Coordinates of C-alpha atoms and ligand atoms in Angstrom, one line a residue:
X1 CA 0.0 0.0 0.0
X2 CA 1.2 3.5 -0.8
X3 CA 2.3 5.5 2.3
X4 CA 0.7 8.7 1.0
X5 CA -2.6 8.6 -0.8
X6 CA -2.1 12.0 -2.4
X7 CA 0.8 11.1 -4.8
X8 CA 1.0 8.9 -7.9
X9 CA 3.9 6.8 -8.9
X10 CA 5.3 9.6 -11.2
X11 CA 5.3 12.0 -8.2
X12 CA 7.2 9.5 -6.2
X13 CA 9.8 9.0 -9.0
X14 CA 10.1 12.7 -9.2
X15 CA 10.6 12.7 -5.4
X16 CA 13.5 10.2 -5.7
X17 CA 15.4 12.2 -8.2
X18 CA 14.8 15.5 -6.4
X19 CA 16.0 13.9 -3.1
X20 CA 19.2 12.6 -4.7
X21 CA 19.9 16.0 -6.3
X22 CA 19.3 17.9 -3.0
X23 CA 21.5 15.5 -1.1
X24 CA 24.4 15.7 -3.6
X25 CA 24.2 19.1 -5.2
X26 CA 22.6 21.4 -2.6
X27 CA 22.9 20.2 1.0
X28 CA 26.7 19.7 1.0
X29 CA 27.2 23.4 0.0
X30 CA 24.4 25.0 1.9
X31 CA 26.5 26.3 4.8
X32 CA 28.9 28.0 2.4
X33 CA 26.1 29.6 0.4
X34 CA 24.2 30.7 3.5
X35 CA 27.4 32.3 4.9
X36 CA 28.1 34.0 1.5
X37 CA 24.5 35.2 1.2
X38 CA 24.1 33.8 -2.3
X39 CA 23.9 30.5 -4.1
X40 CA 25.4 30.0 -7.6
X41 CA 23.2 31.4 -10.4
X42 CA 24.0 28.2 -12.3
X43 CA 21.8 26.3 -9.9
X44 CA 18.7 27.5 -11.7
X45 CA 20.0 26.1 -15.0
X46 CA 21.0 22.8 -13.4
X47 CA 17.5 22.5 -11.8
X48 CA 16.0 23.4 -15.2
X49 CA 18.0 20.8 -17.1
X50 CA 16.9 18.1 -14.7
X51 CA 13.2 19.1 -15.2
X52 CA 12.6 20.3 -11.7
X53 CA 10.5 23.3 -12.9
X54 CA 8.7 21.4 -15.6
X55 CA 6.2 19.2 -13.6
X56 CA 3.2 21.4 -13.6
X57 CA 3.9 23.5 -16.7
X58 CA 2.6 22.9 -20.2
X59 CA 4.2 20.4 -22.6
X60 CA 4.3 22.8 -25.6
X61 CA 6.9 24.9 -23.7
X62 CA 9.0 22.1 -22.3
X63 CA 6.9 21.2 -19.3
X64 CA 5.5 17.9 -18.3
X65 CA 1.9 18.9 -18.2
X66 CA 1.4 17.4 -14.7
X67 CA -0.3 19.1 -11.8
X68 CA 0.5 21.1 -8.7
X69 CA 1.6 17.9 -6.8
X70 CA 5.1 18.2 -8.5
X71 CA 5.5 21.5 -6.9
X72 CA 4.5 20.0 -3.5
X73 CA 7.1 17.3 -3.8
X74 CA 9.8 19.8 -4.8
X75 CA 8.9 22.0 -1.8
X76 CA 9.0 19.0 0.6
X77 CA 12.3 17.8 -0.7
X78 CA 14.0 21.2 -0.7
X79 CA 13.3 21.3 3.1
X80 CA 16.1 18.8 3.4
X81 CA 18.6 21.1 1.6
X82 CA 19.7 22.8 4.8
X83 CA 19.1 26.1 3.0
X84 CA 15.6 27.6 2.7
X85 CA 17.3 30.4 0.8
X86 CA 17.9 28.0 -2.1
X87 CA 14.4 26.7 -1.7
X88 CA 13.0 30.3 -1.8
X89 CA 15.1 31.3 -4.8
X90 CA 14.3 28.2 -6.9
X91 CA 10.7 28.0 -5.7
X92 CA 10.0 31.6 -6.5
X93 CA 11.2 31.2 -10.0
X94 CA 9.7 27.8 -10.8
X95 CA 6.4 28.0 -8.9
X96 CA 5.6 31.7 -8.5
X97 CA 7.0 33.5 -11.5
X98 CA 6.5 30.9 -14.2
X99 CA 2.9 29.8 -13.6
X100 CA 1.3 33.2 -14.4
X101 CA 3.1 33.2 -17.7
X102 CA 1.6 29.8 -18.4
X103 CA -1.9 30.9 -17.2
X104 CA -2.2 34.3 -18.7
X105 CA 0.7 34.9 -21.2
X106 CA 0.4 35.3 -24.9
X107 CA 2.2 32.7 -27.1
X108 CA 4.9 35.2 -27.7
X109 CA 5.5 35.8 -23.9
X110 CA 5.5 32.1 -23.4
X111 CA 8.1 31.6 -26.0
X112 CA 10.2 34.4 -24.7
X113 CA 10.0 33.7 -20.9
X114 CA 8.2 30.5 -20.1
X115 CA 10.2 28.1 -22.3
X116 CA 13.7 29.3 -21.3
X117 CA 12.4 29.7 -17.7
X118 CA 11.4 26.1 -17.5
X119 CA 14.9 25.2 -18.8
X120 CA 16.4 27.4 -16.1
X121 CA 18.2 29.5 -18.6
X122 CA 16.6 32.7 -17.4
X123 CA 15.4 33.6 -13.9
X124 CA 12.1 35.3 -12.9
X125 CA 10.8 37.4 -10.1
X126 CA 7.4 38.6 -9.1
X127 CA 7.1 42.2 -7.9
X128 CA 3.9 43.1 -5.9
X129 CA 5.0 44.5 -2.6
X130 CA 5.9 48.1 -2.3
X131 CA 7.4 50.2 0.6
X132 CA 3.8 51.5 1.4
X133 CA 1.7 48.6 0.2
X134 CA 2.2 44.9 1.3
X135 CA -0.9 43.3 2.7
X136 CA -3.0 46.0 1.0
X137 CA -2.3 44.9 -2.6
X138 CA -5.0 47.2 -3.9
X139 CA -3.1 50.2 -2.4
X140 CA 0.0 49.8 -4.5
X141 CA 1.2 53.0 -6.2
X142 CA 3.6 52.0 -9.0
X143 CA 2.0 53.5 -12.1
X144 CA 2.1 52.4 -15.7
X145 CA 0.9 55.0 -18.2
X146 CA 0.2 54.2 -21.8
X147 CA 2.3 56.2 -24.3
X148 CA 1.7 54.9 -27.9
X149 CA 2.7 51.3 -28.0
X150 CA 4.6 51.5 -24.7
X151 CA 3.8 51.6 -21.0
X152 CA 5.9 54.1 -19.0
X153 CA 6.4 52.8 -15.4
X154 CA 7.3 54.8 -12.3
X155 CA 7.4 53.5 -8.8
X156 CA 9.2 51.2 -6.4
X157 CA 9.0 47.6 -5.1
X158 CA 10.5 46.0 -2.0
X159 CA 11.2 42.6 -0.5
X160 CA 11.4 41.0 -4.0
X161 CA 12.8 37.5 -4.0
X162 CA 15.3 36.9 -6.8
X163 CA 15.1 40.7 -7.4
X164 CA 18.8 41.3 -7.7
X165 CA 19.6 38.5 -10.2
X166 CA 16.3 38.0 -12.1
X167 CA 16.3 38.4 -15.9
X168 CA 12.7 39.3 -15.9
X169 CA 10.2 40.8 -13.4
X170 CA 6.5 40.5 -13.4
X171 CA 5.6 43.9 -12.0
X172 CA 2.2 44.8 -10.6
X173 CA 1.3 48.4 -11.7
X174 CA -1.7 50.7 -11.5
X175 CA -2.9 51.1 -15.0
X176 CA -6.2 52.8 -13.9
X177 CA -5.4 54.4 -10.5
X178 CA -9.0 55.6 -10.0
X179 CA -10.3 52.0 -9.9
X180 CA -8.4 50.7 -6.8
X181 CA -7.7 47.0 -7.0
X182 CA -9.6 46.8 -10.3
X183 CA -7.0 49.1 -11.9
X184 CA -4.0 46.8 -11.5
X185 CA -2.1 45.1 -14.4
X186 CA 1.0 42.9 -14.4
X187 CA 3.7 44.0 -16.8
X188 CA 7.0 42.2 -17.6
X189 CA 10.1 44.3 -17.2
X190 CA 13.5 42.9 -18.4
X191 CA 16.7 43.3 -16.5
X192 CA 18.7 46.2 -18.0
X193 CA 15.7 48.2 -19.3
X194 CA 16.7 51.9 -19.0
X195 CA 15.3 53.5 -15.8
X196 CA 14.9 50.1 -14.0
X197 CA 17.4 49.6 -11.2
X198 CA 18.0 47.4 -8.2
X199 CA 18.3 50.1 -5.5
X200 CA 19.3 47.8 -2.7
X201 CA 20.1 44.2 -1.9
X202 CA 18.4 43.7 1.5
X203 CA 20.0 42.0 4.5
X204 CA 17.7 39.7 6.4
X205 CA 17.3 37.3 9.4
X206 CA 16.8 34.1 7.4
X207 CA 16.7 32.8 3.8
X208 CA 20.2 34.2 3.7
X209 CA 21.3 32.4 0.5
X210 CA 18.4 34.0 -1.5
X211 CA 18.5 37.5 -2.8
X212 CA 15.9 40.0 -1.8
X213 CA 15.8 43.4 -3.5
X214 CA 14.4 46.8 -3.4
X215 CA 13.6 47.9 -7.0
X216 CA 13.2 51.4 -8.6
X217 CA 11.4 52.3 -11.8
X218 CA 11.9 55.8 -13.3
X219 CA 10.3 56.4 -16.6
X220 CA 10.8 52.7 -17.6
X221 CA 9.5 52.2 -21.2
X222 CA 8.1 48.7 -21.8
X223 CA 6.3 47.6 -25.0
X224 CA 2.6 47.0 -24.6
X225 CA 3.2 43.4 -25.7
X226 CA 4.8 42.8 -22.2
X227 CA 1.4 43.2 -20.6
X228 CA 0.6 39.8 -18.9
X229 CA -3.0 38.9 -19.2
X230 CA -5.7 41.5 -19.6
X231 CA -5.3 45.1 -18.7
X232 CA -6.7 45.9 -15.2
X233 CA -7.0 42.1 -14.5
X234 CA -3.9 42.1 -12.4
X235 CA -5.5 41.8 -9.0
X236 CA -7.4 38.7 -10.0
X237 CA -4.2 37.2 -11.5
X238 CA -2.1 38.0 -8.3
X239 CA -4.8 36.4 -6.1
X240 CA -4.9 33.4 -8.4
X241 CA -1.2 33.0 -8.0
X242 CA -1.4 33.5 -4.2
X243 CA -3.4 30.3 -3.9
X244 CA -0.6 28.1 -5.1
X245 CA 2.1 30.2 -3.4
X246 CA 0.4 29.9 0.0
X247 CA -0.2 26.1 -0.4
X248 CA 3.4 25.7 -1.5
X249 CA 4.6 27.7 1.6
X250 CA 2.4 25.6 3.9
X251 CA 3.7 22.2 2.7
X252 CA 7.3 23.6 2.8
X253 CA 6.7 24.5 6.4
X254 CA 5.3 21.1 7.3
X255 CA 8.4 19.5 5.8
X256 CA 10.7 21.9 7.6
X257 CA 9.0 21.2 10.9
X258 CA 9.3 17.5 10.3
X259 CA 13.0 17.8 9.5
X260 CA 13.5 20.0 12.6
X261 CA 11.6 17.4 14.7
X262 CA 13.7 14.5 13.3
X263 CA 17.0 16.2 14.1
X264 CA 15.8 17.1 17.6
X265 CA 14.4 13.6 18.4
X266 CA 17.8 12.1 17.5
X267 CA 19.5 14.7 19.8
X268 CA 17.0 14.0 22.6
X269 CA 18.0 10.3 22.5
X270 CA 21.7 11.0 22.5
X271 CA 22.1 13.9 24.9
X272 CA 22.3 12.6 28.5
X273 CA 21.4 14.9 31.4
X274 CA 21.2 13.9 35.1
X275 CA 22.1 10.4 34.0
X276 CA 19.4 9.8 31.3
X277 CA 18.5 10.8 27.8
X278 CA 17.1 14.3 27.7
X279 CA 14.0 13.1 25.8
X280 CA 13.1 10.7 28.6
X281 CA 12.0 13.5 31.0
X282 CA 8.3 13.5 30.8
X283 CA 8.0 17.2 30.1
X284 CA 10.2 16.8 27.0
X285 CA 8.5 13.6 26.0
X286 CA 5.2 15.5 25.9
X287 CA 6.8 18.2 23.8
X288 CA 7.7 15.6 21.2
X289 CA 4.1 14.2 21.3
X290 CA 2.7 17.7 20.8
X291 CA 5.0 18.6 18.0
X292 CA 4.4 15.4 16.1
X293 CA 0.6 15.8 16.5
X294 CA 0.8 19.4 15.1
X295 CA 3.0 18.2 12.1
X296 CA 0.6 15.4 11.2
X297 CA -2.5 17.7 11.6
X298 CA -0.9 20.3 9.4
X299 CA 0.2 17.7 6.8
X300 CA -3.3 16.2 6.7
X301 CA -4.9 19.6 6.3
X302 CA -2.5 20.5 3.5
X303 CA -2.9 17.2 1.7
X304 CA -6.7 17.4 1.9
X305 CA -6.6 21.0 0.5
X306 CA -4.1 20.0 -2.2
X307 CA -6.6 17.3 -3.3
X308 CA -9.4 19.9 -3.5
X309 CA -7.1 22.3 -5.3
X310 CA -5.8 19.9 -8.0
X311 CA -9.4 18.8 -8.6
X312 CA -10.6 22.3 -9.2
X313 CA -12.8 22.5 -6.1
X314 CA -13.4 25.6 -4.1
X315 CA -10.8 25.8 -1.3
X316 CA -9.9 29.4 -0.6
X317 CA -10.8 29.0 3.1
X318 CA -8.8 25.8 3.4
X319 CA -5.7 27.3 1.8
X320 CA -5.8 30.2 4.2
X321 CA -6.1 27.7 7.1
X322 CA -3.1 25.7 5.8
X323 CA -1.0 28.9 5.5
X324 CA -1.8 30.0 9.1
X325 CA -1.6 26.7 10.8
X326 CA 1.4 25.1 9.1
X327 CA 3.5 28.2 9.0
X328 CA 2.8 29.3 12.6
X329 CA 3.3 25.7 13.9
X330 CA 6.6 25.4 12.1
X331 CA 7.9 28.5 13.9
X332 CA 6.7 27.3 17.2
X333 CA 8.2 23.8 16.6
X334 CA 11.6 25.3 15.6
X335 CA 11.5 27.4 18.7
X336 CA 10.8 24.4 20.9
X337 CA 13.6 22.4 19.2
X338 CA 16.1 25.2 20.0
X339 CA 14.9 25.0 23.7
X340 CA 15.4 21.2 23.6
X341 CA 18.9 21.6 22.3
X342 CA 19.8 24.0 25.2
X343 CA 22.8 26.2 24.5
X344 CA 23.8 24.2 21.5
X345 CA 20.5 25.2 19.8
X346 CA 21.7 28.8 19.9
X347 CA 25.0 28.0 18.1
X348 CA 25.2 28.7 14.4
X349 CA 26.7 25.3 13.8
X350 CA 23.4 23.6 14.8
X351 CA 20.8 23.4 12.1
X352 CA 17.8 24.1 14.3
X353 CA 18.7 27.8 14.7
X354 CA 18.7 28.2 10.9
X355 CA 15.4 26.4 10.6
X356 CA 13.9 28.8 13.1
X357 CA 15.4 31.9 11.3
X358 CA 14.2 30.6 7.9
X359 CA 10.7 29.6 9.2
X360 CA 10.1 33.0 10.8
X361 CA 9.2 34.5 7.4
X362 CA 6.5 31.9 6.7
X363 CA 3.7 33.6 8.7
X364 CA 4.6 36.9 7.0
X365 CA 5.5 36.3 3.4
X366 CA 2.9 35.5 0.7
X367 CA 0.1 37.1 2.9
X368 CA 0.5 37.3 6.7
X369 CA -1.4 35.1 9.2
X370 CA -3.6 38.1 10.0
X371 CA -4.6 38.5 6.4
X372 CA -5.3 34.8 6.1
X373 CA -7.6 35.0 9.1
X374 CA -9.4 37.9 7.5
X375 CA -10.0 35.7 4.5
X376 CA -11.3 32.9 6.6
X377 CA -13.6 35.2 8.6
X378 CA -15.0 36.9 5.5
X379 CA -15.7 33.5 3.9
X380 CA -17.7 32.7 7.0
X381 CA -19.9 35.7 6.2
X382 CA -18.3 37.9 8.8
X383 CA -17.2 40.7 6.4
X384 CA -18.0 44.4 6.8
Ligands
FAD401 C1 12.1 37.6 2.7 C2 10.9 38.1 2.0 C3 10.6 37.8 0.7 C4 9.5 38.3 0.0 N1 9.4 38.1 -1.3 C5 8.4 38.8 -2.0 C6 8.3 38.7 -3.4 O1 9.1 37.9 -4.1 N2 7.4 39.4 -4.1 C7 6.6 40.3 -3.4 O2 5.8 40.9 -4.0 N3 6.6 40.4 -2.0 C8 7.5 39.6 -1.3 N4 7.6 39.7 0.0 C9 6.7 40.6 0.7 C10 5.6 40.0 1.6 O3 4.7 39.3 0.8 C11 5.0 41.1 2.5 O4 6.1 41.4 3.5 C12 3.8 40.7 3.2 O5 2.7 40.5 2.3 C13 3.3 41.7 4.3 O6 3.4 43.0 3.8 P1 4.1 44.1 4.6 O7 5.5 43.6 4.9 O8 4.0 45.4 3.9 O9 3.4 44.2 6.0 P2 2.1 45.2 6.3 O10 1.1 45.0 5.3 O11 2.6 46.5 6.6 O12 1.6 44.5 7.7 C14 2.1 44.9 9.0 C15 1.3 44.1 10.0 O13 -0.1 44.5 9.9 C16 -0.9 43.3 9.8 N5 -2.1 43.6 9.0 C17 -2.2 43.9 7.7 N6 -3.4 44.0 7.3 C18 -4.2 43.6 8.4 C19 -5.6 43.5 8.6 N7 -6.5 43.7 7.6 N8 -6.0 43.1 9.9 C20 -5.1 42.9 10.9 N9 -3.8 43.0 10.7 C21 -3.3 43.4 9.5 C22 0.0 42.3 9.2 O14 -0.4 41.0 9.4 C23 1.3 42.6 9.8 O15 1.4 42.0 11.1 C24 8.7 39.2 0.7 C25 8.9 39.5 2.1 C26 10.0 39.0 2.7 C27 10.2 39.4 4.1

């Protein structure tokens, strides 16, 4: 009998090859890349060559034409990489920047960005957040004004993953500022376009091997053909993308929590205090019981929701619940695991501290826990 009902044989084969690659090509170098604050750009190409971005993307452009479960497997396996920075960089490109091209792009945009993106030859980023608009996507201020057959873009973005090194950015702009969230469009901006600059590479608590940028747009002229999807349909497109992003983050957090739990359980059996293994004290034993229960509960909620999602069923409420529960529990579990390690847990050479630092972004990025709870509440009919 299969251990996990959610996955087919192809997904498990994909898991095997991803796991081998992570163990040989990523994990051994993770400490070095985390320390340096960057992983080699070549890793995108290597991942692309091995088909890691291809699973859920269309065959006409080099994908496999499978479903979201490939993304799930990749996120779960990357949790064993020892670097969530790598996971964030590759994941953002493959599972957040490429799908909107497949879903909303013209044939020309797909040829230009999706096909080489699947091969890992070019790297993508998604720019929504601004210095004065994060949770409030409808309040973004970057403007794109039509001038003949070009858009002229002015504004700024912040916290953009892959922002420093990306070859193309899918930028959310106001194309009809009077219409609020109904006046947003997504426009593709290439690296090197005059007026478009990376104003700052941001220093951060975790995900240290991934690059996170502040971007500036000053009279950036972009051909109208770079409009992704319909004009003023950007808010819907962004929300559509958020569904997969939030589910992907939730399963990544479950896998990270499991990994942190496994490391700590081993430690609890080896570390002797007052003449017995640290895990044998009842208070610690109960912590392990709690942590495993949360991990299993989060995984079951995620797998159930993924099943609804891949079968096209309504699951906005469930996705928000996955995002809150899995991401918050992963932080709590990583924190408990540091405590269970005692002083060693605070040392940089122990992986639990990195998991805690890397997980801390999870209840913030891709829509905060508070925003998810607002979604759940409104779907319960408790809106204003
Ligand atoms: C490492 C990192 C990588 C990121 N990568 C990207 C990326 O690639 N692309 C991108 O576009 N963005 C990215 N982000 C941005 C991320 O999505 C935002 O940080 C997030 O959506 C929150 O927005 P904010 O930071 O502006 O917080 P704010 O919106 O200012 O929120 C501040 C606080 O107010 C709370 N709050 C907001 N609204 C409500 C409400 N209605 N009710 C109650 N409380 C509320 C929030 O939950 C939060 O606690 C990244 C962020 C980080 C840190």
